[in-house]
Amino acid sequence: MLLALIKIAILLGGLMTAAAYFVLLERRMAAWIQDRIGPNRVGIPLTNIRIFGLGQPLADGLKFILKEEFTPSHVDRALFVAAPIVILVAALSLFAVIPVGSFLPSKVAGHPLSDGPIEMTVAPGVDAALIYVFALSSIAVYGVILGGWASNNKYSFLGGLRSSAQLVAYEVPMGLGILGAVLAAGSLNLSEIIAAQADRGWFALLQPLGFVVFSVAAFAEAARLPFDLPECEQELVGGYHTEYSGMKLLLFLVAEFLHMITAAFLMVILFLGGWHFPGLTGSSMALDGWGHPGELWLWGQALVRAGVLLGKVFCIIVFFMLVRWTWPRFRYDQLMSLAWKVMLPLGLINFVVSACLEQLQGTLGYAWLRWVAIALAWIVLFGAWIGVSLLGSVTENRPRRPAQPLESDLRA
Amino acid sequence: MNEAALLVNFLIVGGLLFVTGMVGFLVRRNLIVMFLSAEMMLQGVSVSLIAWGRFHQDLGGQMLALFIIAIAAAEAGIALALILMLYLRSQTLDVAFWHDLREEGQPPYVDQGIPETHREEHKWPRLTPSGVRPEVDQEEQMHRSRV
Amino acid sequence: MSEWRDQLLQMLPGSSLLVWAVVLGGLGLWFRVALLDRPTALFSRILGLLSLVLLGFWLPRFGGWAEQVTFWLLASVAVLTAGTAISTRSPVYMAIWFALSLLATSGLFLFQNAQFIGFATITVYAGAIVVTFLFVLMLAQPEGDAPYDRVSWAWFSAPLALLAGGVLLAAMLLTFSPDGPGRPDASLGPVVPPSALATDQHHVARLGGELYSRHLIAVEVVGTVLLVAMVGAVAIVIQGKSAYVPGRQDGSRIRGRRDAPSASSGGAP
């Protein structure tokens, strides 16, 4: 019980700090891409010491807390206040089943900490953990749609509807993309999926099409570019958070960043091997201290595993940010037809191919079949890529008018 | 845990949900509210099914609850399509509009005593005319609650 | 606490406690439902809470304090939000209260160790079905306040509905009352030792195995039903080209300056 509370405290503190510092990272990276310097002046507060702008998140947080929180008179008060709460609670609770490492040994300097090795998950052993992740992503849609409607404002309403339609549409390819990984791992528990990848190889290698489908869906679920049409400023002012200010707006923005962090965690855990790095960490789930039973080696392995997972998540988040500041965004109808007409069939194709390959490997059981399966999966990826670009179901989506002869007064 | 007592508790909760859904379906006139009450009935049944499944240590209860979820989703899709078409024709979500579908020999339903919409008058802010110093009550300004 | 319960049960014997609970709950709900426009909220909520408390006294105990309190919390949230859902005036609020009831029901499923069903209920029901209905509600009733939401059919509809519901509920409750036929014997021990149900490491795998072996045909049929529903929903809504009235904003027919109906006939000047 105490252990669970400590884990929750560490997780919450770490997440909030991470969300704040990732905002700084994003601004610095945006500045680097745009050939300027980002915020680098705010260092230790009340002094003149600048440490590369690392005090900026503190300043941002203080600004949001002290800003005037204005509730317009025409809003639906109860829902207006409830919407950011719902979305933040959903975004934070998602991290209850996500492992941030594998195990911690149960002894520190000879003192036993707990009965067995401590799993680095707040709620380990939930067998349907991935469905829990989907459930909370679905709850987050409520925050968006309620925020848009409660604001009682045309633009917020439209932005909320568009945003929630996008989120709901991309839940389907997200589910289909992970089906192949779950099939290969045999369980929905995230720690088990990492253990299966440590055993068989990363699923990004075995099922690249699933990885692509899931990444695209994860970008869309986090509402990051190239899928951020519902909330970009040029289109709908602020989208569903137009009428919000102060702390409530901070909750919305923090929830958005937490969704991005969640998407990165899921990509790493489901497809990029989690804490597994070939040769560096062990390849069995339990800690074995790289063969040495001493306590120092066990702790070393535990920390290396956690570091590998967090390092991979950091790289994926840097990738998210690079994508945001370099790519243009999709138009809304292109976005929706990408979900339904491209990602859904690709997800289905990936699932069918993965199921067939798994069954083949299972029944025949030759060792070289593994490489055949990987080769086939990559051929399917390239085939799907070529097929999608040839079919052009996303780009050819404009409403067409039939060719008509020009009317007379428009000639000459 | 006393499994039998657990079963009774869950069955009663499921029954309460079912009855609430049934009352909602019979009393409300909004098409969508009626449909969501029907979904509430299905949810009550699911609670009962899961409880029975646990009591008999059979996963069949959860199987049937899963099928209920899937069929409810299909039903929601079709119900939504139908409600949309009805709305496009009548511009209202009131089910009493379609009283032409009643049985033979039934008198048409006439609404009696519908309360009027007593929405309070919205006080739009008045802009002060420009170039004129606004009239402000000094006492009120001194003791205003928000700065 | 249990001596209070025993005293209460002595004062009001088992079945009349039930009757009081049902009657009070019914009254509370009637006030909310039949008089949607009147401010009787506090009174009816007190009645409803009282009836739930009485019901809680009557229900048999099944475990330690932690389990009891968890169950009561989840069950009362489920029932109270369901009651509020059907008696609230605005349909958007109804959908939201219903979603809360679904969350509580999902908690009840998790309490029974049905992890997959619990999370799948939230994902499908609360996350997809109710959201879709919220879309339609928000587009169809942007004010959220319509006259037909505030009144029921005729003066006798709400009492009749509550009577029907009350009879159904009373039949079920009386079956489980101490002198009823269906009350499980308190001396019946647990059917299965509790430790076997504690943490289920392979719950989803077992579920999948059972689904695809004993219920394979049902799964295939349900898949077909979903496909048919999808096609049917699209078929119902699509109105065909003849009913499509083009306007200026979709750009499919750009009218010229003269706005003549026969402007495209052969291009005669």
Short mmCIF file of C-alpha atoms in Angstrom, two decimals, chain A residues 1 72 183 238 300 343 372 411:
data_model
loop_
_atom_site.label_atom_id
_atom_site.label_comp_id
_atom_site.label_asym_id
_atom_site.label_seq_id
_atom_site.Cartn_x
_atom_site.Cartn_y
_atom_site.Cartn_z
CA MET A 1 0.00 0.00 0.00
CA PRO A 72 -17.64 34.17 -19.57
CA LEU A 183 -0.95 -11.47 -31.08
CA GLY A 238 -8.18 28.12 -30.41
CA GLY A 300 22.79 -1.53 -12.08
CA MET A 343 -5.22 3.34 -42.08
CA VAL A 372 11.22 -15.28 -43.85
CA ARG A 411 -16.55 33.88 -72.95
#
